Coordinates of C-alpha atoms and ligand atoms in Angstrom, one line a residue:
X6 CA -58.2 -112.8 311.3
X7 CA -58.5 -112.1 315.0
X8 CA -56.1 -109.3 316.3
X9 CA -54.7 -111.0 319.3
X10 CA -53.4 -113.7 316.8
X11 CA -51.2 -111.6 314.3
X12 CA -47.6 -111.1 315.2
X13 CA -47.0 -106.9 314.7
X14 CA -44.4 -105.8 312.1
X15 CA -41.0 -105.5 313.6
X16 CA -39.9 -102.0 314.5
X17 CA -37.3 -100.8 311.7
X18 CA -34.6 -98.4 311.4
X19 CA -36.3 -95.1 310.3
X20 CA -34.6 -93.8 307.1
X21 CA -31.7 -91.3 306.5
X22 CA -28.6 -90.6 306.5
X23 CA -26.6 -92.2 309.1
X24 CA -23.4 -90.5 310.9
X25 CA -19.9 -92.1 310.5
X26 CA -18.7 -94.1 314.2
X27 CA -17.0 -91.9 316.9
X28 CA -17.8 -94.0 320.0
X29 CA -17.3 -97.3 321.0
X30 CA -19.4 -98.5 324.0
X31 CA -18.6 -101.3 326.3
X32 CA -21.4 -103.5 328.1
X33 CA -24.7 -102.2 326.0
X34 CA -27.6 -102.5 328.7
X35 CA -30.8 -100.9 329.4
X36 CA -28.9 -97.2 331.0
X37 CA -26.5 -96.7 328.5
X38 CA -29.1 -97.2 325.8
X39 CA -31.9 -95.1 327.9
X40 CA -28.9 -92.4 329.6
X41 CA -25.8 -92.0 327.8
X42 CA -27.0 -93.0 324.2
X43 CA -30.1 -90.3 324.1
X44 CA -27.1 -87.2 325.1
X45 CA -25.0 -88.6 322.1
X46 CA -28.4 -88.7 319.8
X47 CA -29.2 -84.7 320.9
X48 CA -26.2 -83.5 320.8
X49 CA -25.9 -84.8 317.0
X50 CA -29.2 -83.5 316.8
X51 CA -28.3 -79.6 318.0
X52 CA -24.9 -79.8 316.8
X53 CA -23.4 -82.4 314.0
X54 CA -20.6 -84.8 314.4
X55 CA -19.8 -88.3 313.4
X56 CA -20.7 -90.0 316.6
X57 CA -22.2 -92.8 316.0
X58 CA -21.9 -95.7 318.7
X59 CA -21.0 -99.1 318.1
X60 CA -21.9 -100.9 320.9
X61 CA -20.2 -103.7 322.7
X62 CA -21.6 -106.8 324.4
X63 CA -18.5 -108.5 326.2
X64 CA -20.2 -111.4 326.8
X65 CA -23.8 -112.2 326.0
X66 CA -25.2 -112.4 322.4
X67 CA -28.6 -111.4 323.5
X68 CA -28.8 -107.4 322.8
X69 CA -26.9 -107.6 320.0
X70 CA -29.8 -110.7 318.5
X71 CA -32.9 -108.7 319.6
X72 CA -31.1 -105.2 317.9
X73 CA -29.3 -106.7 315.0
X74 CA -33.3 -107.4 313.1
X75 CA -34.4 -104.1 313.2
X76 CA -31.3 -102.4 312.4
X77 CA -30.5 -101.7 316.0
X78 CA -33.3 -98.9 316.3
X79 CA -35.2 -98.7 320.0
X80 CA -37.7 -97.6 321.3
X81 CA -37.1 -95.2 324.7
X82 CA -40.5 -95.3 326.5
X83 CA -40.5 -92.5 329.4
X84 CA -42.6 -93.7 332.5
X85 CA -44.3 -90.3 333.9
X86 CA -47.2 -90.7 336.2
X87 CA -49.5 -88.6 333.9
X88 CA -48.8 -91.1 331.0
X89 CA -45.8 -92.4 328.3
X90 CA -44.2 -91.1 326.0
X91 CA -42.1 -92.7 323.5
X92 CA -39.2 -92.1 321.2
X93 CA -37.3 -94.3 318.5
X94 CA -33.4 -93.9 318.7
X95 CA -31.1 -94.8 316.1
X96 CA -27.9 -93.4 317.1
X97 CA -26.4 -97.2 317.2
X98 CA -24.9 -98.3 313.9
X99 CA -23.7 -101.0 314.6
X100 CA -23.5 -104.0 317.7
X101 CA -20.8 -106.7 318.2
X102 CA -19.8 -109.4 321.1
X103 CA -16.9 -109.1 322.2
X104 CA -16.3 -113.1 323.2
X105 CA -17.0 -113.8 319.8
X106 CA -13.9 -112.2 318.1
X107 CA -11.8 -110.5 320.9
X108 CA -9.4 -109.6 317.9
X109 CA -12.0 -107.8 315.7
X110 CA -13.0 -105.3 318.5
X111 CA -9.4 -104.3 319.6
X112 CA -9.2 -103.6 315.5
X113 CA -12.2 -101.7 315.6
X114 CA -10.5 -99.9 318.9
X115 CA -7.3 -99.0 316.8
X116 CA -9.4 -97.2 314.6
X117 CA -8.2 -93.4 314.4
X118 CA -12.4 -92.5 313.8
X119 CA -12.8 -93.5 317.2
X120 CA -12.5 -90.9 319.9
X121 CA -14.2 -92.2 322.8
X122 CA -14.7 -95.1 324.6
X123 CA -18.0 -94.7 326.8
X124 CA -18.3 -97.4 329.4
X125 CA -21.3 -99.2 331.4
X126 CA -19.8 -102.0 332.9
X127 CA -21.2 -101.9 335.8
X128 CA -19.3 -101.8 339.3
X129 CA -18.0 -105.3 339.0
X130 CA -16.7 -104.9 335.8
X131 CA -13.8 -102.8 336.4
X132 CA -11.8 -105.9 338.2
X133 CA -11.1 -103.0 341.3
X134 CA -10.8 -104.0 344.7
X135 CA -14.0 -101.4 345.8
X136 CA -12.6 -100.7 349.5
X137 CA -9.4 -99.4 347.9
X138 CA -10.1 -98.7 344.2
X139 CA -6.7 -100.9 343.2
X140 CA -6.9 -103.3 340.3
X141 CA -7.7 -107.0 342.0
X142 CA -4.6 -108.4 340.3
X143 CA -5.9 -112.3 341.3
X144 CA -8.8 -111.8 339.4
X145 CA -9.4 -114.1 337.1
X146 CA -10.4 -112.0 334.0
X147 CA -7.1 -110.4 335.0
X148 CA -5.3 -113.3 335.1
X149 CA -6.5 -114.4 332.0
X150 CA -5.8 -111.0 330.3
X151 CA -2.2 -111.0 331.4
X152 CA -1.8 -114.3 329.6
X153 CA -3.8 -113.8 326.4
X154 CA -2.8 -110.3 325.2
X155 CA -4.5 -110.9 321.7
X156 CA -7.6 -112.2 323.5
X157 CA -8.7 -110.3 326.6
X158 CA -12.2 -110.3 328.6
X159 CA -12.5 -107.8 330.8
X160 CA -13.0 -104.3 330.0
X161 CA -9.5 -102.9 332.0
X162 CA -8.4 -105.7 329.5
X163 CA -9.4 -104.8 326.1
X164 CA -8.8 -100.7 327.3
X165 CA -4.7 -101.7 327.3
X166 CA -4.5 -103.7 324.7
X167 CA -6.6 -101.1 322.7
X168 CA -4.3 -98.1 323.9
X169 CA -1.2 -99.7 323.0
X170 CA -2.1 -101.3 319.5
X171 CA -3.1 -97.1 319.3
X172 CA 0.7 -96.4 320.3
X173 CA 2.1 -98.8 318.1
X174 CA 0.2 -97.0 315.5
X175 CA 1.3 -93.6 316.3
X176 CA -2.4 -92.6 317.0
X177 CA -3.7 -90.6 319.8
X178 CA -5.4 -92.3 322.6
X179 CA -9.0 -92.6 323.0
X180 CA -10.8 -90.6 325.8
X181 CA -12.2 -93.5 328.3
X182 CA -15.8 -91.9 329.5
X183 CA -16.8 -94.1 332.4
X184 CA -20.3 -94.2 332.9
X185 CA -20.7 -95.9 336.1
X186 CA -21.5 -95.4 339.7
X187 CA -18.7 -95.3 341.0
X188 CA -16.8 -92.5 342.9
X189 CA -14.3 -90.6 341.5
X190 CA -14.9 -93.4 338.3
X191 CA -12.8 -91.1 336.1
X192 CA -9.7 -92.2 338.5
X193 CA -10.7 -96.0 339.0
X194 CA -10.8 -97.0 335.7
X195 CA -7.6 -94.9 335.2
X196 CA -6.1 -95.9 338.3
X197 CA -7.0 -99.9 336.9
X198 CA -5.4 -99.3 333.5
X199 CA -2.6 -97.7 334.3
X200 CA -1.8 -100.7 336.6
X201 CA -2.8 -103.1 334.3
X202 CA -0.5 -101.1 331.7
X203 CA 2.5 -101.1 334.0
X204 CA 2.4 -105.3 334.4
X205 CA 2.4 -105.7 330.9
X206 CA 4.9 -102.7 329.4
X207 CA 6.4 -100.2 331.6
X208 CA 6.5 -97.5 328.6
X209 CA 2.7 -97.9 328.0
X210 CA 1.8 -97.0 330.8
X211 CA 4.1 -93.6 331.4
X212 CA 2.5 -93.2 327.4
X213 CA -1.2 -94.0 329.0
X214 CA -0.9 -91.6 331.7
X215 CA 1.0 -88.4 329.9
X216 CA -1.1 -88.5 327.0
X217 CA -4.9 -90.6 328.1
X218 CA -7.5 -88.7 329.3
X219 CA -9.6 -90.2 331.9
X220 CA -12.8 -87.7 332.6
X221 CA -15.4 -88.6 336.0
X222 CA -18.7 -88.3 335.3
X223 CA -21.6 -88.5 337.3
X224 CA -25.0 -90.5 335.7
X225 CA -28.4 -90.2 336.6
X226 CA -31.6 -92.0 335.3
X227 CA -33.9 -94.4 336.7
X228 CA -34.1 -97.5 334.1
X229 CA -35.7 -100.4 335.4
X230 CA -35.0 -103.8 333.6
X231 CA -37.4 -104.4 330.7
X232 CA -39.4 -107.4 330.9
X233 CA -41.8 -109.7 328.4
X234 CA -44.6 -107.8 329.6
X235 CA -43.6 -104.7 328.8
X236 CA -42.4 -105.6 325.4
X237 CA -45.7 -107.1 324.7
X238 CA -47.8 -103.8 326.1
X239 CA -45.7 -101.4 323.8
X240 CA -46.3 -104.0 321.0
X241 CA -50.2 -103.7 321.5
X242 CA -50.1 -100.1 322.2
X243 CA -47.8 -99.1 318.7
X244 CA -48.9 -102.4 316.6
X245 CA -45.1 -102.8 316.0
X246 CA -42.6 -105.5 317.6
X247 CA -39.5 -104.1 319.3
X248 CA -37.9 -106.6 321.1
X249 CA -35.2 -104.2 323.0
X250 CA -37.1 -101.1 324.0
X251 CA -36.2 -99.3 327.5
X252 CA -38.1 -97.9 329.6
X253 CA -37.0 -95.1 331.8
X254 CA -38.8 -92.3 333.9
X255 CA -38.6 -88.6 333.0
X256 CA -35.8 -87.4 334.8
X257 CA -32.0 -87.3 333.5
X258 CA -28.9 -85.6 334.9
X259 CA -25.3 -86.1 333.5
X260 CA -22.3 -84.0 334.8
X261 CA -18.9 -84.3 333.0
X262 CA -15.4 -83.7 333.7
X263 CA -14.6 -81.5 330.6
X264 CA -11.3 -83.2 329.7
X265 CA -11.1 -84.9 327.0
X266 CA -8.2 -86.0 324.5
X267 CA -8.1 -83.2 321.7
X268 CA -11.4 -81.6 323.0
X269 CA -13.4 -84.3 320.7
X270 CA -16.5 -85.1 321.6
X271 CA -20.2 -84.4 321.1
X272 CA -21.8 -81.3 322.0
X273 CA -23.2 -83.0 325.4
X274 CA -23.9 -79.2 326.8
X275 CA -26.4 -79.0 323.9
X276 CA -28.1 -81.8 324.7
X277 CA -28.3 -80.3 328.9
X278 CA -25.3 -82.1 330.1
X279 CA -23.4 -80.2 332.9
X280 CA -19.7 -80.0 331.6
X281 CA -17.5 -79.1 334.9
X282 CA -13.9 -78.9 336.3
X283 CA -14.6 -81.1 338.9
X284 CA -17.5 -84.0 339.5
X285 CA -16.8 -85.1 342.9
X286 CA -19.4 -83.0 344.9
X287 CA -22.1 -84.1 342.4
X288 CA -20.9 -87.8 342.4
X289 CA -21.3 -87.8 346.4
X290 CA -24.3 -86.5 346.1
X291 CA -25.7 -88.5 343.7
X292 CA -24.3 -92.2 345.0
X293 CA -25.0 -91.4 348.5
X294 CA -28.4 -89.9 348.4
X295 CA -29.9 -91.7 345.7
X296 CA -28.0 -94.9 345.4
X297 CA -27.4 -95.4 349.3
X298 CA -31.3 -94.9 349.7
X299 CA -31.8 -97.3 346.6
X300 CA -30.2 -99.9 348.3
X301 CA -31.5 -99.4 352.1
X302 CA -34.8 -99.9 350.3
X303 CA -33.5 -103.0 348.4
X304 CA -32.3 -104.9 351.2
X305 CA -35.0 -103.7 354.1
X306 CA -37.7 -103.6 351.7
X307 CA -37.0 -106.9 350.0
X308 CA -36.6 -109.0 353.4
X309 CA -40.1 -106.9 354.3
X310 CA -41.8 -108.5 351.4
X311 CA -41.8 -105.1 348.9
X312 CA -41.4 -106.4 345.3
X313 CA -40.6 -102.5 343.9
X314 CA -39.1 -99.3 345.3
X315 CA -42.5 -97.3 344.7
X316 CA -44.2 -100.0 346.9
X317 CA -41.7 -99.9 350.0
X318 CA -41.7 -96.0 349.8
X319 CA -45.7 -96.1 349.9
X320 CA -45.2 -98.1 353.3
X321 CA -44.8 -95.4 355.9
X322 CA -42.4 -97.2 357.5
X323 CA -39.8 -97.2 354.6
X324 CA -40.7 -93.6 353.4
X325 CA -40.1 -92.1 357.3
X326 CA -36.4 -94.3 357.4
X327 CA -35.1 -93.3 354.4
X328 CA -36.7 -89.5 355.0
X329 CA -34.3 -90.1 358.2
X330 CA -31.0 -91.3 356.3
X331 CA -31.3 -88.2 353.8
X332 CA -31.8 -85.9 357.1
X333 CA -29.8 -87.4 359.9
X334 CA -26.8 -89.3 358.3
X335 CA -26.1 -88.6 354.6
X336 CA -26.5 -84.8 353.6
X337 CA -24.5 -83.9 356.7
X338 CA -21.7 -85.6 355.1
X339 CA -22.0 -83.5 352.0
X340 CA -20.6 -80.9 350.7
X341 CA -23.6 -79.5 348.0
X342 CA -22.4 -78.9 345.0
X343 CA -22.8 -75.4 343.8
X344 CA -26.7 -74.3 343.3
X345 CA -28.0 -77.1 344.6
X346 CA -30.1 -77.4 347.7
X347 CA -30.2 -81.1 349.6
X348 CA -33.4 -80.8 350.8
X349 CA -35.0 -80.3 347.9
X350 CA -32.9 -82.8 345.8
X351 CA -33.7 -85.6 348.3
X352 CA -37.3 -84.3 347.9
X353 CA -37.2 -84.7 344.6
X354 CA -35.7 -88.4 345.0
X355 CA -38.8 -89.1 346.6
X356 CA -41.0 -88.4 344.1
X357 CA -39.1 -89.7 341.8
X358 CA -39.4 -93.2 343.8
X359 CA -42.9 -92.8 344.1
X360 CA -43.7 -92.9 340.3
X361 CA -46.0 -96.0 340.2
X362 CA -45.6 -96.4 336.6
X363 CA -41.7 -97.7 337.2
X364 CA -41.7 -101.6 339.0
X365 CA -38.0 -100.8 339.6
X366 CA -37.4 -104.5 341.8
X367 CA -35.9 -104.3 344.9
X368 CA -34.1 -107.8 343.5
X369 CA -32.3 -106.3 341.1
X370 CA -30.7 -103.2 343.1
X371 CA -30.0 -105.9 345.8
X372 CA -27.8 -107.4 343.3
X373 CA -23.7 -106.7 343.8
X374 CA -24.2 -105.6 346.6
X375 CA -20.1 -106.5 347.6
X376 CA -19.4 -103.9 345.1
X377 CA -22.2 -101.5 345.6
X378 CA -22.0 -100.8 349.6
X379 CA -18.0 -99.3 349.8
X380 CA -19.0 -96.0 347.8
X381 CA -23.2 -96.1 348.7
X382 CA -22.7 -96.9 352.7
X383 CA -19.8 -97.9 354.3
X384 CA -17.7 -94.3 353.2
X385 CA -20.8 -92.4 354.9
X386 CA -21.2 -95.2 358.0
X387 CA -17.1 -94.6 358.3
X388 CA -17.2 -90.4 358.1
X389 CA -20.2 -89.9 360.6
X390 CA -18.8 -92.2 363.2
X391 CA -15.2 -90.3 362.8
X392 CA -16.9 -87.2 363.7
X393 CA -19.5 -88.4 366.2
X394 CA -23.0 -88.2 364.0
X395 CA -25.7 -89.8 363.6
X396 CA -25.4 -93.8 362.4
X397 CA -27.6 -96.5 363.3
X398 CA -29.7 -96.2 360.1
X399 CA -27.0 -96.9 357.8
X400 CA -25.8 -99.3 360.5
X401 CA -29.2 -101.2 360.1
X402 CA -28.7 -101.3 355.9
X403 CA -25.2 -102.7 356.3
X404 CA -26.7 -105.3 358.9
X405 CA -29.9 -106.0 355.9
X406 CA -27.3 -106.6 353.4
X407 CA -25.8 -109.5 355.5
X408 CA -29.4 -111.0 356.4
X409 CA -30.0 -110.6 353.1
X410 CA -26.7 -112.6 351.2
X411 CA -27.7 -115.5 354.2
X412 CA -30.0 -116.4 351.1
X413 CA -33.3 -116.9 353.3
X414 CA -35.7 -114.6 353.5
X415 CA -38.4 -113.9 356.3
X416 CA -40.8 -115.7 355.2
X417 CA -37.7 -118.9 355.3
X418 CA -38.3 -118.5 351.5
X419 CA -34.6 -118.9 349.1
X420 CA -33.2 -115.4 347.7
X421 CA -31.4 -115.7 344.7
X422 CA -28.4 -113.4 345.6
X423 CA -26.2 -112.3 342.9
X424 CA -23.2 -111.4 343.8
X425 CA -19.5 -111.9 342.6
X426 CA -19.1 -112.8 346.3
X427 CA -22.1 -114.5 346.6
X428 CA -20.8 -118.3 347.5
X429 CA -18.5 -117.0 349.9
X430 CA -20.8 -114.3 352.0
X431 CA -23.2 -117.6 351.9
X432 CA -20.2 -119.1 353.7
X433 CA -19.6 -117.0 356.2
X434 CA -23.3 -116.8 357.3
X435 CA -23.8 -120.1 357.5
X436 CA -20.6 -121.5 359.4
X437 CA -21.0 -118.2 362.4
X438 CA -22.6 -119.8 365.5
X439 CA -24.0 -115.9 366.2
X440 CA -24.5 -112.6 365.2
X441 CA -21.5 -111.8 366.9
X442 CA -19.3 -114.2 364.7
X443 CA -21.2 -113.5 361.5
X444 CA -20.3 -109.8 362.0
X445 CA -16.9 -110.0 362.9
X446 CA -16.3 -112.3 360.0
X447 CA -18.5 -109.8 357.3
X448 CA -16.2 -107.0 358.6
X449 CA -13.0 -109.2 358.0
X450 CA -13.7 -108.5 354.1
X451 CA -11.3 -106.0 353.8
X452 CA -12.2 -105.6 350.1
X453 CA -15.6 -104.6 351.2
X454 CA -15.1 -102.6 354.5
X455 CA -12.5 -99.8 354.6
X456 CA -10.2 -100.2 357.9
X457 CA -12.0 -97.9 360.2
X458 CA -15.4 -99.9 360.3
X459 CA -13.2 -103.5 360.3
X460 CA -11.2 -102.1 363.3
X461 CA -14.1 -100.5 365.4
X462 CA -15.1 -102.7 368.1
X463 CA -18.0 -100.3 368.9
X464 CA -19.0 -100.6 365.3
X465 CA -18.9 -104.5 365.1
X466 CA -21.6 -104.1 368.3
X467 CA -23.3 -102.1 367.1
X468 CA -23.7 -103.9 363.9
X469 CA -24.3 -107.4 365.7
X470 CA -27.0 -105.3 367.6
X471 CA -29.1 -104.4 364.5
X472 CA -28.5 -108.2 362.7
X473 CA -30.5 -108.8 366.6
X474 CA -33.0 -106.9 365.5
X475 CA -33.6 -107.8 361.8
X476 CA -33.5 -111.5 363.2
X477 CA -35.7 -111.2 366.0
X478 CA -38.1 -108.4 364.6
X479 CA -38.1 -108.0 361.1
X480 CA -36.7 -105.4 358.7
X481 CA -40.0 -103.4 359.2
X482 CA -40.2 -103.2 362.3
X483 CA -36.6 -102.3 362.9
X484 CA -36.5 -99.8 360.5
X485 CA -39.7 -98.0 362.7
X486 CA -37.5 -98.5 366.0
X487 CA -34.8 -95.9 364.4
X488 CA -37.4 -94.0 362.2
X489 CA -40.2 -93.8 364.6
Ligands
LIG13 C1 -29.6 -98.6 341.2 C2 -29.1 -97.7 340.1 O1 -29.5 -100.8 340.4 C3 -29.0 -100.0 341.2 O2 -28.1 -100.3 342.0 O3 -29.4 -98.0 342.4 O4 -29.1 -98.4 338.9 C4 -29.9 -96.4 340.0 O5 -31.2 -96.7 339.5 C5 -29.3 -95.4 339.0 O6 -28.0 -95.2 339.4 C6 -30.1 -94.1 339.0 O7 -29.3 -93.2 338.3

């Protein structure tokens, strides 16, 4: 028999005992499993516990049908430069889809064995308004939540009508551990149940908020999205078949609010998370050095024709402009969080960019980008013009994500934006006469732009200016005229 025409064994759950469920996840992609789920698997490791994780599609069968055949075991595959390494993780027990039977989960949520509710939704997911944080009450997930209490679909959804079937039961609440990038994410997702809670049953709420506990956390890991290829090239390299591996580079940082309901959870400081009072000077760090660079290079190096982050930061070009944002606009709007040193963090973003063994796609950072540029951009754009720094470059990314969601790229070739937003911002490009117009009307998205960029005329010129420049010279060559 020739080798290339044998299908390898399927990857199985290694043997052993398993731990009981403590954890529930919501929205099981490729970072929780290759972030979140590897702290829960060595904090059992170093330190016991029955936390087991089932994990929650809300929508899409797929994870759960690749998982469910080989006992929902993975393999995490670490990219470094020097070579992979890989690890098989079993701390899922157990995988189920939400859509399916909405009434099953919220059971499975009422369950006094679970103490945590992890989340990775995603920004989108949370039904928020991202220039103010609120819950988007005309949502239609919402809307649909607020008429189907036994059958909800978002996550703020399911979160209530968990909490109160826990009330109604006399049980404690669960500790809700968002694990998204989001600022302050502790407080939105709070902020979004409690005002969910409120529309539905005053007394929930007051119970929600006296007795839920609601800890930020910031997350850090590069995880590309895993493709065919790469599920063929570990299936030739191991002779077995795992059809939901993750790949993910070396690095790993998690800092968490220690404040959770009862003091149960894992032992995450044994497995190296930082557990703190207080996130927020990490979480500004982290969104607006590594996520606002992350999407500057999505939209400037996609509409310059780079397919991954390591190939726009090996143009000169790229590495020099976002070498200027990390100087010039973004860590002089931080305050460092304690023992750590900016310059060498960004440093240390770069080479974590440059590792040529990740094809992290510019595409798929560019996606959300509605949601993504309030807490990665515009906060940064909005403090640096209040007190007289530095701005064009961020100006310039803010100007590439509105070329960019015009759906056309330089080459006149379609993008396929995704975007909650995406029909309308397609809208608004395509009906403005100028850049003038198509600015002014971007910047009348007050649930994008916080009121101090919408009302700046100096801003909107400035802004027009640089969608000039990406239109008459190119995102490369614009980028050089700011980062020479
Ligand atoms: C990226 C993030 O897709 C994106 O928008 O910026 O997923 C990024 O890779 C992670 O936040 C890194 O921790």
């Amino acid at each position: 028999m020739r080798a290339e025409n044998t299908t390898p064994p399927r990857l199985r759950r290694p043997a052993g005992p398993r731990p009981g469920i403590g954890i529930v996840h919501l929205g099981l992609g490729a970072f929780f499993r290759a972030h979140v789920a590897l702290y829960i698997d060595d904090a059992m490791r170093a330190s016991g516990g029955d936390w087991g994780v089932l994990g929650v599609s809300l929508v899409r069968p797929d994870q759960r049908d690749r998982l469910a055949p080989q006992g929902y075991a993975y393999t995490a595959v670490e990219l470094a430069p020097e070579g992979a390494d890989a690890r098989i993780v079993d701390v899922v027990q157990d995988v189920i889809v939400a859509r399916e039977d909405p009434a099953r989960l919220l059971d499975l949520l009422a369950d006094p064995a679970i103490r945590i509710v992890t989340l990775t939704v995603t920004e989108k997911g949370y039904c928020h308004e991202p220039a103010s944080g609120a819950l988007n009450r005309a949502h239609p997930d919402i809307l649909h939540d607020l008429a189907h209490p036994q059958a909800p679909r978002s996550a703020p959804g399911y979160l209530v009508r968990a909490l109160a079937h826990r009330r109604a039961a006399g049980l404690a609440p669960f500790t809700v551990l968002c694990c998204d990038n989001l600022p302050q994410n502790g407080r939105v997702v709070r902020g979004v149940v409690l005002e969910l809670a409120r529309l539905i049953d005053p007394e929930l709420a007051d119970w929600i908020a006296a007795e839920g506990r609601f800890p930020a956390t910031m997350v850090d890991r590069i995880v590309p999205a895993t493709s065919d290829e790469d599920i063929d090239r570990l299936a030739e390299r191991t002779g077995v078949l795992d059809a939901a591996p993750v790949l993910h580079e070396p690095f790993r940082q998690w800092v968490i609010e220690d404040d959770f309901v009862g003091d149960a959870r894992p032992d995450f400081a044994a497995a190296g998370a930082e557990m703190v009072a207080d996130v927020t000077a990490f979480e500004d760090m982290k969104l607006r050095c590594l996520n606002g660079t992350h999407s500057a290079l999505a939209y400037l190096g996609y509409l310059a024709g780079h397919e991954t982050i390591a190939e726009a930061v090996a143009d000169p070009v790229f590495a020099g402009f976002i070498r200027h944002l990390w100087a010039a606009e973004i860590v002089p709007s931080l305050q460092a969080p304690p023992n750590v040193d900016l310059a060498a963090y960004t440093e240390a973003l770069f080479v974590r960019y440059s590792n040529p063994t990740i094809r992290h796609r510019t595409w798929q950072i560019a996606m959300d980008g509605s949601q993504k540029l309030p807490q990665r951009i515009l906060a940064t754009l909005a403090e640096n013009l209040a007190a007289g720094r530095e701005a064009r470059g961020l100006t310039l990314v803010v100007a590439a994500w509105i070329r960019y969601v015009g759906g056309v790229d330089e080459r006149g070739a379609a993008i396929d934006v995704r975007d909650p937003l995406a029909e309308r911002l397609r809208a608004l490009s395509d009906t403005a006469p100028d850049a003038a117009a198509k600015v002014r009307a971007f910047l009348d998205l007050r649930e994008v732009f916080p009121e101090a960029l919408a009302e700046s005329a100096d801003f909107a010129s400035a802004l027009a200016g640089a969608l000039v420049a990406l239109e008459d010279r190119g995102a490369r060559a614009a980028s050089a005229e700011i980062a020479p």
